[in-house]
């Protein structure tokens, strides 16, 4: 491979591009030590050695550090590794390794997320949040069947917290609360059903 260009990534690192593609990012000292320069050749043997001994190891350590701080889904980790300039080969290597040792388990993550947040978020809101984290719609639907969300109880808690009493409210205030709850993902029918009840102070 021929090194097309070397671009500054930050104060300590540069990105190496070979044969028109991003290969990896290295510290300035590593680039000097390895003798990498624009227009120079990057032998396949050296490329593989850099991946195995530097990039893979560094990517694994970063991913484990992030997981110590907070549980994450596969997609979240992939995104963070890409955003931190790790090449696709390193991202795939780390994800496969972490899944093998069950450091990441999307289904378990989603199950815990639903259990923790089910008392305060609608089914739609939970599904949207998990979708943004890379959890499939099928997985979310199945887990919600296993852990049903009591949306009526959630709405009652939210309205009590907002000190709203349907039997005392005028039409304008009721419409305002209905709109608020629907923005949070609750269906109109469920909201109206709860609002038709009489709240006991």
Short mmCIF file of C-alpha atoms in Angstrom, two decimals, residues 78 148 151 174:
data_model
loop_
_atom_site.label_atom_id
_atom_site.label_comp_id
_atom_site.label_asym_id
_atom_site.label_seq_id
_atom_site.Cartn_x
_atom_site.Cartn_y
_atom_site.Cartn_z
CA UNK A 78 -19.51 1.11 17.31
CA UNK A 148 -45.90 -4.90 30.09
CA UNK A 151 -49.40 3.43 30.74
CA UNK A 174 -57.37 19.64 30.09
#
